PDB file of C-alpha atoms in Angstrom:
ATOM      1  CA  ARG A   1      -9.456  -3.371  -2.061  1.00 51.00           C
ATOM      2  CA  SER A   2      -9.979  -3.814  -5.792  1.00 49.00           C
ATOM      3  CA  ARG A   3      -6.931  -1.564  -6.330  1.00 66.00           C
ATOM      4  CA  ILE A   4      -4.606  -3.947  -4.493  1.00 80.00           C
ATOM      5  CA  ALA A   5      -2.903  -6.509  -6.709  1.00 82.00           C
ATOM      6  CA  LEU A   6       0.287  -7.917  -5.212  1.00 91.00           C
ATOM      7  CA  GLU A   7       3.162  -8.538  -7.605  1.00 93.00           C
ATOM      8  CA  PRO A   8       6.054 -10.391  -5.880  1.00 95.00           C
ATOM      9  CA  ARG A   9       9.507  -8.825  -6.137  1.00 96.00           C
ATOM     10  CA  PRO A  10      12.872 -10.604  -6.396  1.00 97.00           C
ATOM     11  CA  VAL A  11      15.068 -11.009  -3.316  1.00 97.00           C
ATOM     12  CA  ALA A  12      18.843 -11.319  -3.671  1.00 97.00           C
ATOM     13  CA  SER A  13      20.491 -14.402  -2.169  1.00 96.00           C
ATOM     14  CA  SER A  14      23.555 -12.552  -0.864  1.00 95.00           C
ATOM     15  CA  LEU A  15      24.590  -9.121   0.302  1.00 94.00           C
ATOM     16  CA  GLU A  16      27.130  -8.971  -2.516  1.00 94.00           C
ATOM     17  CA  GLU A  17      24.398  -9.520  -5.085  1.00 96.00           C
ATOM     18  CA  LEU A  18      22.252  -6.785  -3.531  1.00 97.00           C
ATOM     19  CA  LEU A  19      25.153  -4.299  -3.410  1.00 95.00           C
ATOM     20  CA  GLN A  20      26.779  -5.234  -6.699  1.00 94.00           C
ATOM     21  CA  GLY A  21      28.941  -2.362  -7.932  1.00 92.00           C
ATOM     22  CA  SER A  22      28.782  -0.445  -4.661  1.00 91.00           C
ATOM     23  CA  THR A  23      31.579   1.827  -3.509  1.00 86.00           C
ATOM     24  CA  GLY A  24      32.256   4.080  -0.558  1.00 81.00           C
ATOM     25  CA  ARG A  25      30.471   2.037   2.113  1.00 86.00           C
ATOM     26  CA  GLN A  26      30.117   3.959   5.380  1.00 89.00           C
ATOM     27  CA  LEU A  27      28.436   3.067   8.685  1.00 89.00           C
ATOM     28  CA  LEU A  28      25.746   5.473   9.852  1.00 87.00           C
ATOM     29  CA  GLU A  29      24.882   6.362  13.426  1.00 75.00           C
ATOM     30  CA  SER A  30      21.558   7.696  14.643  1.00 62.00           C
ATOM     31  CA  GLY A  31      20.886   9.142  18.081  1.00 55.00           C
ATOM     32  CA  ASP A  32      17.214   8.230  17.719  1.00 57.00           C
ATOM     33  CA  ALA A  33      17.733   4.604  16.673  1.00 56.00           C
ATOM     34  CA  LYS A  34      16.216   2.264  19.252  1.00 57.00           C
ATOM     35  CA  SER A  35      16.255  -1.238  17.775  1.00 58.00           C
ATOM     36  CA  GLY A  36      19.952  -2.032  17.310  1.00 64.00           C
ATOM     37  CA  ALA A  37      19.703  -2.399  13.529  1.00 76.00           C
ATOM     38  CA  VAL A  38      22.835  -1.373  11.597  1.00 86.00           C
ATOM     39  CA  LEU A  39      22.619   1.247   8.836  1.00 92.00           C
ATOM     40  CA  GLU A  40      25.196   1.817   6.127  1.00 94.00           C
ATOM     41  CA  ARG A  41      25.493   4.332   3.283  1.00 95.00           C
ATOM     42  CA  VAL A  42      26.694   3.074  -0.094  1.00 95.00           C
ATOM     43  CA  VAL A  43      27.164   4.514  -3.563  1.00 95.00           C
ATOM     44  CA  ILE A  44      26.062   2.501  -6.618  1.00 95.00           C
ATOM     45  CA  ASP A  45      26.532   3.904 -10.112  1.00 92.00           C
ATOM     46  CA  GLY A  46      27.019   7.359  -8.619  1.00 92.00           C
ATOM     47  CA  GLU A  47      23.739   7.283  -6.643  1.00 94.00           C
ATOM     48  CA  ARG A  48      23.602   7.263  -2.843  1.00 95.00           C
ATOM     49  CA  TYR A  49      21.672   4.556  -1.002  1.00 97.00           C
ATOM     50  CA  VAL A  50      21.219   3.379   2.569  1.00 96.00           C
ATOM     51  CA  VAL A  51      21.431  -0.292   3.552  1.00 96.00           C
ATOM     52  CA  LYS A  52      19.521  -1.502   6.589  1.00 94.00           C
ATOM     53  CA  HIS A  53      20.981  -4.732   7.954  1.00 93.00           C
ATOM     54  CA  ILE A  54      18.354  -6.944   9.598  1.00 92.00           C
ATOM     55  CA  SER A  55      19.290  -9.603  12.132  1.00 90.00           C
ATOM     56  CA  PHE A  56      17.280 -11.326  14.872  1.00 86.00           C
ATOM     57  CA  SER A  57      20.454 -11.587  16.966  1.00 85.00           C
ATOM     58  CA  ASP A  58      21.128  -7.821  16.766  1.00 86.00           C
ATOM     59  CA  ASP A  59      17.632  -6.358  16.992  1.00 89.00           C
ATOM     60  CA  TRP A  60      15.736  -6.569  20.294  1.00 90.00           C
ATOM     61  CA  LEU A  61      12.552  -5.283  18.644  1.00 91.00           C
ATOM     62  CA  MET A  62      12.599  -8.234  16.247  1.00 91.00           C
ATOM     63  CA  ARG A  63      12.937 -10.557  19.227  1.00 92.00           C
ATOM     64  CA  ALA A  64      10.189  -8.799  21.198  1.00 92.00           C
ATOM     65  CA  SER A  65       7.786  -8.905  18.250  1.00 91.00           C
ATOM     66  CA  GLY A  66       8.568 -12.531  17.349  1.00 91.00           C
ATOM     67  CA  ASP A  67       9.959 -11.544  13.942  1.00 92.00           C
ATOM     68  CA  LEU A  68      11.937 -14.602  12.867  1.00 86.00           C
ATOM     69  CA  THR A  69      11.770 -13.972   9.120  1.00 83.00           C
ATOM     70  CA  GLY A  70      12.307 -10.237   8.618  1.00 91.00           C
ATOM     71  CA  ARG A  71       8.872  -8.744   8.075  1.00 94.00           C
ATOM     72  CA  GLU A  72      10.330  -5.715   6.325  1.00 95.00           C
ATOM     73  CA  VAL A  73      11.645  -8.054   3.636  1.00 96.00           C
ATOM     74  CA  ILE A  74       8.238  -9.753   3.419  1.00 96.00           C
ATOM     75  CA  LEU A  75       6.728  -6.351   2.615  1.00 96.00           C
ATOM     76  CA  TRP A  76       9.141  -6.057  -0.310  1.00 97.00           C
ATOM     77  CA  GLU A  77       9.025  -9.590  -1.702  1.00 97.00           C
ATOM     78  CA  SER A  78       5.232  -9.867  -1.431  1.00 97.00           C
ATOM     79  CA  GLY A  79       4.763  -6.681  -3.453  1.00 96.00           C
ATOM     80  CA  LEU A  80       2.953  -4.898  -0.618  1.00 96.00           C
ATOM     81  CA  LEU A  81       5.335  -1.944  -0.651  1.00 95.00           C
ATOM     82  CA  HIS A  82       4.539  -1.350  -4.312  1.00 94.00           C
ATOM     83  CA  SER A  83       0.814  -1.480  -3.533  1.00 95.00           C
ATOM     84  CA  LEU A  84       0.882   1.432  -1.084  1.00 95.00           C
ATOM     85  CA  PRO A  85      -1.108   4.553  -2.000  1.00 95.00           C
ATOM     86  CA  PRO A  86       0.726   7.161  -4.112  1.00 95.00           C
ATOM     87  CA  SER A  87       1.095   9.505  -1.121  1.00 97.00           C
ATOM     88  CA  ILE A  88       3.581   7.118   0.580  1.00 97.00           C
ATOM     89  CA  ASP A  89       7.239   6.802  -0.439  1.00 97.00           C
ATOM     90  CA  HIS A  90       8.734   3.603   0.994  1.00 97.00           C
ATOM     91  CA  ALA A  91      12.135   4.418  -0.586  1.00 97.00           C
ATOM     92  CA  THR A  92      13.050   0.707  -0.925  1.00 98.00           C
ATOM     93  CA  VAL A  93      14.682  -0.501  -4.137  1.00 97.00           C
ATOM     94  CA  GLY A  94      15.873  -3.993  -3.212  1.00 97.00           C
ATOM     95  CA  ALA A  95      16.237  -6.665  -0.530  1.00 98.00           C
ATOM     96  CA  ALA A  96      18.344  -9.703   0.277  1.00 97.00           C
ATOM     97  CA  ARG A  97      18.262 -12.778   2.487  1.00 96.00           C
ATOM     98  CA  TYR A  98      21.449 -14.672   3.228  1.00 93.00           C
ATOM     99  CA  ASP A  99      23.241 -16.847   5.788  1.00 89.00           C
ATOM    100  CA  SER A 100      26.076 -15.633   7.993  1.00 85.00           C
ATOM    101  CA  PRO A 101      28.198 -17.220  10.755  1.00 81.00           C
ATOM    102  CA  ASP A 102      25.821 -15.551  13.261  1.00 79.00           C
ATOM    103  CA  GLY A 103      22.705 -16.988  11.634  1.00 82.00           C
ATOM    104  CA  PRO A 104      20.211 -15.847   8.983  1.00 88.00           C
ATOM    105  CA  ARG A 105      20.355 -12.192   8.011  1.00 92.00           C
ATOM    106  CA  ALA A 106      18.577  -9.851   5.660  1.00 95.00           C
ATOM    107  CA  ALA A 107      19.100  -6.403   4.226  1.00 96.00           C
ATOM    108  CA  LEU A 108      17.094  -3.645   2.599  1.00 97.00           C
ATOM    109  CA  LEU A 109      18.515  -1.286  -0.008  1.00 97.00           C
ATOM    110  CA  MET A 110      16.841   2.133   0.075  1.00 97.00           C
ATOM    111  CA  ASN A 111      17.210   5.448  -1.668  1.00 97.00           C
ATOM    112  CA  ASP A 112      19.068   7.926   0.526  1.00 97.00           C
ATOM    113  CA  VAL A 113      16.190  10.214   1.521  1.00 96.00           C
ATOM    114  CA  GLY A 114      18.114  11.745   4.429  1.00 94.00           C
ATOM    115  CA  PRO A 115      17.778  15.377   3.246  1.00 95.00           C
ATOM    116  CA  TRP A 116      13.969  15.158   3.494  1.00 97.00           C
ATOM    117  CA  LEU A 117      13.618  13.298   6.800  1.00 97.00           C
ATOM    118  CA  VAL A 118      12.386  14.971   9.974  1.00 97.00           C
ATOM    119  CA  PRO A 119      15.513  16.091  11.883  1.00 95.00           C
ATOM    120  CA  GLU A 120      16.453  14.260  15.059  1.00 92.00           C
ATOM    121  CA  GLY A 121      15.847  16.006  18.368  1.00 92.00           C
ATOM    122  CA  ASP A 122      12.843  17.367  20.255  1.00 92.00           C
ATOM    123  CA  ALA A 123      11.767  20.272  18.030  1.00 96.00           C
ATOM    124  CA  LYS A 124       8.043  20.448  17.290  1.00 97.00           C
ATOM    125  CA  LEU A 125       6.930  19.212  13.910  1.00 97.00           C
ATOM    126  CA  PRO A 126       5.783  21.974  11.572  1.00 97.00           C
ATOM    127  CA  LEU A 127       1.986  22.001  11.768  1.00 97.00           C
ATOM    128  CA  GLU A 128       1.507  21.633   8.010  1.00 97.00           C
ATOM    129  CA  GLN A 129       3.841  18.626   7.856  1.00 97.00           C
ATOM    130  CA  HIS A 130       2.149  17.045  10.876  1.00 97.00           C
ATOM    131  CA  LEU A 131      -1.264  17.401   9.215  1.00 97.00           C
ATOM    132  CA  HIS A 132       0.071  15.897   5.990  1.00 97.00           C
ATOM    133  CA  PHE A 133       1.345  12.887   7.954  1.00 97.00           C
ATOM    134  CA  LEU A 134      -2.146  12.395   9.409  1.00 97.00           C
ATOM    135  CA  ASP A 135      -3.782  12.748   5.980  1.00 97.00           C
ATOM    136  CA  HIS A 136      -1.459  10.189   4.427  1.00 97.00           C
ATOM    137  CA  MET A 137      -1.815   7.797   7.368  1.00 97.00           C
ATOM    138  CA  ALA A 138      -5.595   7.982   6.928  1.00 96.00           C
ATOM    139  CA  GLU A 139      -5.251   7.430   3.175  1.00 96.00           C
ATOM    140  CA  LEU A 140      -3.113   4.352   3.799  1.00 96.00           C
ATOM    141  CA  HIS A 141      -5.696   2.942   6.202  1.00 96.00           C
ATOM    142  CA  ALA A 142      -8.564   3.647   3.817  1.00 95.00           C
ATOM    143  CA  TRP A 143      -6.602   2.106   0.922  1.00 95.00           C
ATOM    144  CA  PHE A 144      -6.315  -1.226   2.747  1.00 95.00           C
ATOM    145  CA  TRP A 145      -9.649  -1.092   4.599  1.00 95.00           C
ATOM    146  CA  GLU A 146     -10.696  -4.659   5.558  1.00 93.00           C
ATOM    147  CA  TRP A 147      -7.628  -6.068   3.801  1.00 93.00           C
ATOM    148  CA  THR A 148      -6.721  -9.648   4.813  1.00 92.00           C
ATOM    149  CA  ASP A 149      -3.130 -10.626   5.535  1.00 94.00           C
ATOM    150  CA  THR A 150      -2.116 -13.441   3.184  1.00 92.00           C
ATOM    151  CA  VAL A 151       1.664 -12.974   3.392  1.00 94.00           C
ATOM    152  CA  GLY A 152       2.488 -13.622   7.078  1.00 94.00           C
ATOM    153  CA  LEU A 153       2.906 -10.254   8.782  1.00 96.00           C
ATOM    154  CA  MET A 154       2.767  -9.394  12.494  1.00 95.00           C
ATOM    155  CA  PRO A 155      -0.076 -11.106  14.399  1.00 94.00           C
ATOM    156  CA  LEU A 156      -2.423  -8.758  16.208  1.00 94.00           C
ATOM    157  CA  ALA A 157      -1.592 -10.158  19.656  1.00 94.00           C
ATOM    158  CA  LYS A 158       2.123  -9.469  19.150  1.00 93.00           C
ATOM    159  CA  ARG A 159       1.338  -5.798  18.496  1.00 92.00           C
ATOM    160  CA  TYR A 160      -0.108  -5.396  21.972  1.00 92.00           C
ATOM    161  CA  LEU A 161       2.512  -7.552  23.717  1.00 92.00           C
ATOM    162  CA  LEU A 162       5.481  -5.768  22.159  1.00 91.00           C
ATOM    163  CA  LEU A 163       6.181  -3.846  25.388  1.00 93.00           C
ATOM    164  CA  HIS A 164       5.201  -6.669  27.767  1.00 95.00           C
ATOM    165  CA  PRO A 165       7.245  -6.777  31.025  1.00 95.00           C
ATOM    166  CA  ASP A 166       8.626 -10.174  29.989  1.00 95.00           C
ATOM    167  CA  VAL A 167      10.650  -8.359  27.320  1.00 95.00           C
ATOM    168  CA  GLU A 168      12.905  -7.047  30.080  1.00 95.00           C
ATOM    169  CA  LEU A 169      13.345 -10.533  31.512  1.00 95.00           C
ATOM    170  CA  SER A 170      14.042 -12.243  28.190  1.00 94.00           C
ATOM    171  CA  GLU A 171      16.571  -9.611  27.128  1.00 94.00           C
ATOM    172  CA  ALA A 172      18.329  -9.861  30.497  1.00 94.00           C
ATOM    173  CA  ALA A 173      18.510 -13.650  30.113  1.00 95.00           C
ATOM    174  CA  LEU A 174      20.197 -13.151  26.731  1.00 92.00           C
ATOM    175  CA  GLY A 175      22.724 -10.771  28.264  1.00 93.00           C
ATOM    176  CA  SER A 176      21.409  -7.884  26.186  1.00 90.00           C
ATOM    177  CA  GLU A 177      22.570  -4.409  27.181  1.00 87.00           C
ATOM    178  CA  GLU A 178      19.818  -2.577  25.291  1.00 89.00           C
ATOM    179  CA  PRO A 179      18.418   0.192  27.562  1.00 91.00           C
ATOM    180  CA  ILE A 180      14.801   0.224  26.338  1.00 91.00           C
ATOM    181  CA  PRO A 181      13.799  -3.228  27.676  1.00 93.00           C
ATOM    182  CA  LYS A 182      14.931  -2.118  31.143  1.00 94.00           C
ATOM    183  CA  LEU A 183      12.794   1.015  30.848  1.00 94.00           C
ATOM    184  CA  ILE A 184       9.811  -1.141  29.828  1.00 95.00           C
ATOM    185  CA  GLY A 185      10.088  -3.174  33.004  1.00 94.00           C
ATOM    186  CA  GLU A 186      10.528  -0.085  35.147  1.00 96.00           C
ATOM    187  CA  GLY A 187       7.492   1.535  33.544  1.00 96.00           C
ATOM    188  CA  TRP A 188       5.240  -1.398  34.411  1.00 96.00           C
ATOM    189  CA  ARG A 189       6.505  -1.400  37.995  1.00 96.00           C
ATOM    190  CA  LEU A 190       5.684   2.305  38.342  1.00 97.00           C
ATOM    191  CA  LEU A 191       2.258   2.097  36.697  1.00 97.00           C
ATOM    192  CA  PRO A 192       0.131   1.143  39.755  1.00 97.00           C
ATOM    193  CA  ASN A 193       1.320   4.232  41.659  1.00 97.00           C
ATOM    194  CA  ARG A 194       1.387   6.634  38.731  1.00 97.00           C
ATOM    195  CA  ALA A 195      -1.940   5.621  37.134  1.00 97.00           C
ATOM    196  CA  PRO A 196      -3.895   3.287  39.441  1.00 97.00           C
ATOM    197  CA  ARG A 197      -7.148   3.419  37.445  1.00 97.00           C
ATOM    198  CA  THR A 198      -5.340   2.494  34.235  1.00 95.00           C
ATOM    199  CA  ALA A 199      -3.328  -0.200  35.988  1.00 97.00           C
ATOM    200  CA  LYS A 200      -6.502  -1.833  37.291  1.00 96.00           C
ATOM    201  CA  ILE A 201      -7.757  -2.247  33.717  1.00 94.00           C
ATOM    202  CA  VAL A 202      -4.515  -2.998  31.901  1.00 95.00           C
ATOM    203  CA  LEU A 203      -2.473  -5.198  34.233  1.00 96.00           C
ATOM    204  CA  PRO A 204      -4.856  -8.206  34.079  1.00 96.00           C
ATOM    205  CA  LEU A 205      -4.514  -8.158  30.277  1.00 95.00           C
ATOM    206  CA  LEU A 206      -0.814  -8.915  30.621  1.00 94.00           C
ATOM    207  CA  THR A 207      -1.709 -12.453  31.688  1.00 94.00           C
ATOM    208  CA  ASP A 208      -4.792 -12.885  29.492  1.00 95.00           C
ATOM    209  CA  LEU A 209      -5.123 -10.686  26.431  1.00 95.00           C
ATOM    210  CA  ARG A 210      -8.036 -12.641  24.950  1.00 95.00           C
ATOM    211  CA  PRO A 211     -10.894 -10.344  26.099  1.00 94.00           C
ATOM    212  CA  PHE A 212      -9.155  -7.338  24.574  1.00 94.00           C
ATOM    213  CA  LEU A 213      -8.318  -9.121  21.311  1.00 95.00           C
ATOM    214  CA  LYS A 214     -11.889 -10.382  20.963  1.00 95.00           C
ATOM    215  CA  ALA A 215     -13.174  -6.815  21.240  1.00 95.00           C
ATOM    216  CA  VAL A 216     -10.555  -5.360  18.899  1.00 94.00           C
ATOM    217  CA  GLU A 217     -11.030  -8.043  16.242  1.00 93.00           C
ATOM    218  CA  ALA A 218     -14.735  -7.157  16.090  1.00 94.00           C
ATOM    219  CA  THR A 219     -13.835  -3.698  14.758  1.00 93.00           C
ATOM    220  CA  PRO A 220     -12.844  -2.869  11.142  1.00 93.00           C
ATOM    221  CA  GLN A 221      -9.271  -3.884  10.287  1.00 95.00           C
ATOM    222  CA  THR A 222      -6.704  -2.414   7.924  1.00 96.00           C
ATOM    223  CA  LEU A 223      -3.002  -2.654   7.122  1.00 96.00           C
ATOM    224  CA  LEU A 224      -0.761  -1.053   9.746  1.00 96.00           C
ATOM    225  CA  ILE A 225       2.482  -0.561   7.891  1.00 89.00           C
ATOM    226  CA  GLY A 226       5.050   1.107  10.113  1.00 76.00           C
ATOM    227  CA  ASP A 227       6.492   2.828  13.131  1.00 90.00           C
ATOM    228  CA  TRP A 228       5.224   6.403  12.652  1.00 95.00           C
ATOM    229  CA  LYS A 229       7.965   7.945  14.780  1.00 95.00           C
ATOM    230  CA  ALA A 230       8.958  11.438  13.675  1.00 95.00           C
ATOM    231  CA  THR A 231      12.503  10.494  12.677  1.00 93.00           C
ATOM    232  CA  ASN A 232      11.189   7.630  10.525  1.00 94.00           C
ATOM    233  CA  LEU A 233       9.158  10.148   8.544  1.00 97.00           C
ATOM    234  CA  GLY A 234       9.852  12.854   6.014  1.00 98.00           C
ATOM    235  CA  THR A 235       8.349  14.819   3.170  1.00 98.00           C
ATOM    236  CA  GLU A 236       9.547  14.529  -0.412  1.00 97.00           C
ATOM    237  CA  PRO A 237       9.748  17.715  -2.519  1.00 97.00           C
ATOM    238  CA  ASP A 238       6.656  16.441  -4.392  1.00 97.00           C
ATOM    239  CA  GLY A 239       4.697  16.218  -1.109  1.00 97.00           C
ATOM    240  CA  ARG A 240       4.763  12.450  -0.579  1.00 98.00           C
ATOM    241  CA  THR A 241       5.321  11.154   2.955  1.00 98.00           C
ATOM    242  CA  ILE A 242       8.469   9.097   3.462  1.00 98.00           C
ATOM    243  CA  LEU A 243       7.756   6.130   5.751  1.00 97.00           C
ATOM    244  CA  LEU A 244      10.782   4.151   6.940  1.00 94.00           C
ATOM    245  CA  ASP A 245      11.443   1.536   9.644  1.00 89.00           C
ATOM    246  CA  ARG A 246       8.433  -0.657   8.892  1.00 90.00           C
ATOM    247  CA  ALA A 247       9.212  -3.246  11.566  1.00 87.00           C
ATOM    248  CA  PHE A 248       5.652  -3.881  12.783  1.00 91.00           C
ATOM    249  CA  PRO A 249       3.470  -4.411   9.693  1.00 95.00           C
ATOM    250  CA  GLY A 250       0.249  -6.327  10.116  1.00 96.00           C
ATOM    251  CA  VAL A 251      -3.519  -6.146  10.165  1.00 96.00           C
ATOM    252  CA  GLY A 252      -5.197  -4.256  12.986  1.00 96.00           C
ATOM    253  CA  PRO A 253      -7.469  -1.344  13.870  1.00 96.00           C
ATOM    254  CA  ALA A 254      -6.497   2.031  12.411  1.00 95.00           C
ATOM    255  CA  CYS A 255      -6.732   3.649  15.859  1.00 93.00           C
ATOM    256  CA  SER A 256      -3.796   1.497  16.999  1.00 93.00           C
ATOM    257  CA  GLU A 257      -1.428   3.204  14.568  1.00 95.00           C
ATOM    258  CA  LEU A 258      -2.811   6.645  15.396  1.00 96.00           C
ATOM    259  CA  ALA A 259      -2.361   5.938  19.123  1.00 94.00           C
ATOM    260  CA  TRP A 260       1.260   4.884  18.503  1.00 94.00           C
ATOM    261  CA  TYR A 261       1.887   8.122  16.596  1.00 96.00           C
ATOM    262  CA  LEU A 262       0.446  10.121  19.503  1.00 96.00           C
ATOM    263  CA  ALA A 263       2.416   8.263  22.144  1.00 93.00           C
ATOM    264  CA  ILE A 264       5.825   8.078  20.516  1.00 93.00           C
ATOM    265  CA  ASN A 265       5.777  11.679  19.262  1.00 96.00           C
ATOM    266  CA  THR A 266       4.255  13.286  22.379  1.00 94.00           C
ATOM    267  CA  ASP A 267       6.955  15.945  22.775  1.00 95.00           C
ATOM    268  CA  ARG A 268       7.016  16.781  19.058  1.00 96.00           C
ATOM    269  CA  LEU A 269       3.308  17.308  18.350  1.00 96.00           C
ATOM    270  CA  PRO A 270       2.604  20.913  17.288  1.00 96.00           C
ATOM    271  CA  HIS A 271      -0.825  20.846  18.941  1.00 89.00           C
ATOM    272  CA  SER A 272      -2.716  18.769  21.488  1.00 92.00           C
ATOM    273  CA  LYS A 273      -3.469  15.065  21.215  1.00 92.00           C
ATOM    274  CA  GLU A 274      -7.160  15.952  21.110  1.00 93.00           C
ATOM    275  CA  ASP A 275      -6.601  18.228  18.105  1.00 94.00           C
ATOM    276  CA  THR A 276      -4.474  15.550  16.436  1.00 93.00           C
ATOM    277  CA  ILE A 277      -7.241  12.973  16.808  1.00 92.00           C
ATOM    278  CA  GLU A 278      -9.727  15.503  15.440  1.00 93.00           C
ATOM    279  CA  ALA A 279      -7.459  16.142  12.421  1.00 93.00           C
ATOM    280  CA  TYR A 280      -7.260  12.440  11.507  1.00 93.00           C
ATOM    281  CA  ARG A 281     -10.043  11.610   9.059  1.00 84.00           C
ATOM    282  CA  ILE A 282     -10.185   8.225   7.354  1.00 74.00           C
TER     283      ILE A 282
END
């Protein structure tokens, strides 16, 4: 913790200020994108960058996680991104907050690290790369061990309510056509028949999470920085791990982030979940 000294970073007050001198703007599409956020490639002074546009009205994950301020921008402006261990490349070089006719918006300007990202699809991760991801995740957790959130990141309760069945209902009420919230609701409806023992334990927590939170908060906490989905990750030529799409940053138990990695990358793990857990060493 003595290594962590936050140095706030400037935030542009308009998209034009953030993208000053840009040319060749081009919308990007991703088959693996799940949130609804818009990505755009731009060229500034001959260098290629990617802009991530952040909007509560466009992004169902922001709504589900109660992100009213753009937590990814908070990571930048607080200086947290620049305090990450050397093994992590966050790729971000700037951020902006501004008003639009549709409400407050934000944007991140990032180096175009596309050539080094894990390819989309269902192919297994190379074992060596997978093990490097686990090493660097563990280093990140150790780096911020028992760190206290002073900048206003994601509350612990929101982390475990992100896929609550009410997400389906709230998105339907908004007229959202996002497919994932519907799958969340369907998954909860199927759970009692598919996994009755699990359902007996978990379903009561949907109405009262306090017993679970009390137990979790009694364990060591660290900074959980991102969505460790394969297509949000990559490996720089110098060996650093690229970590993008940091929509759920906050303090919590390290095992929560490891469990997310296991769950969301199930089909892409090069060996068993048991071996993956064994390989993770904080």
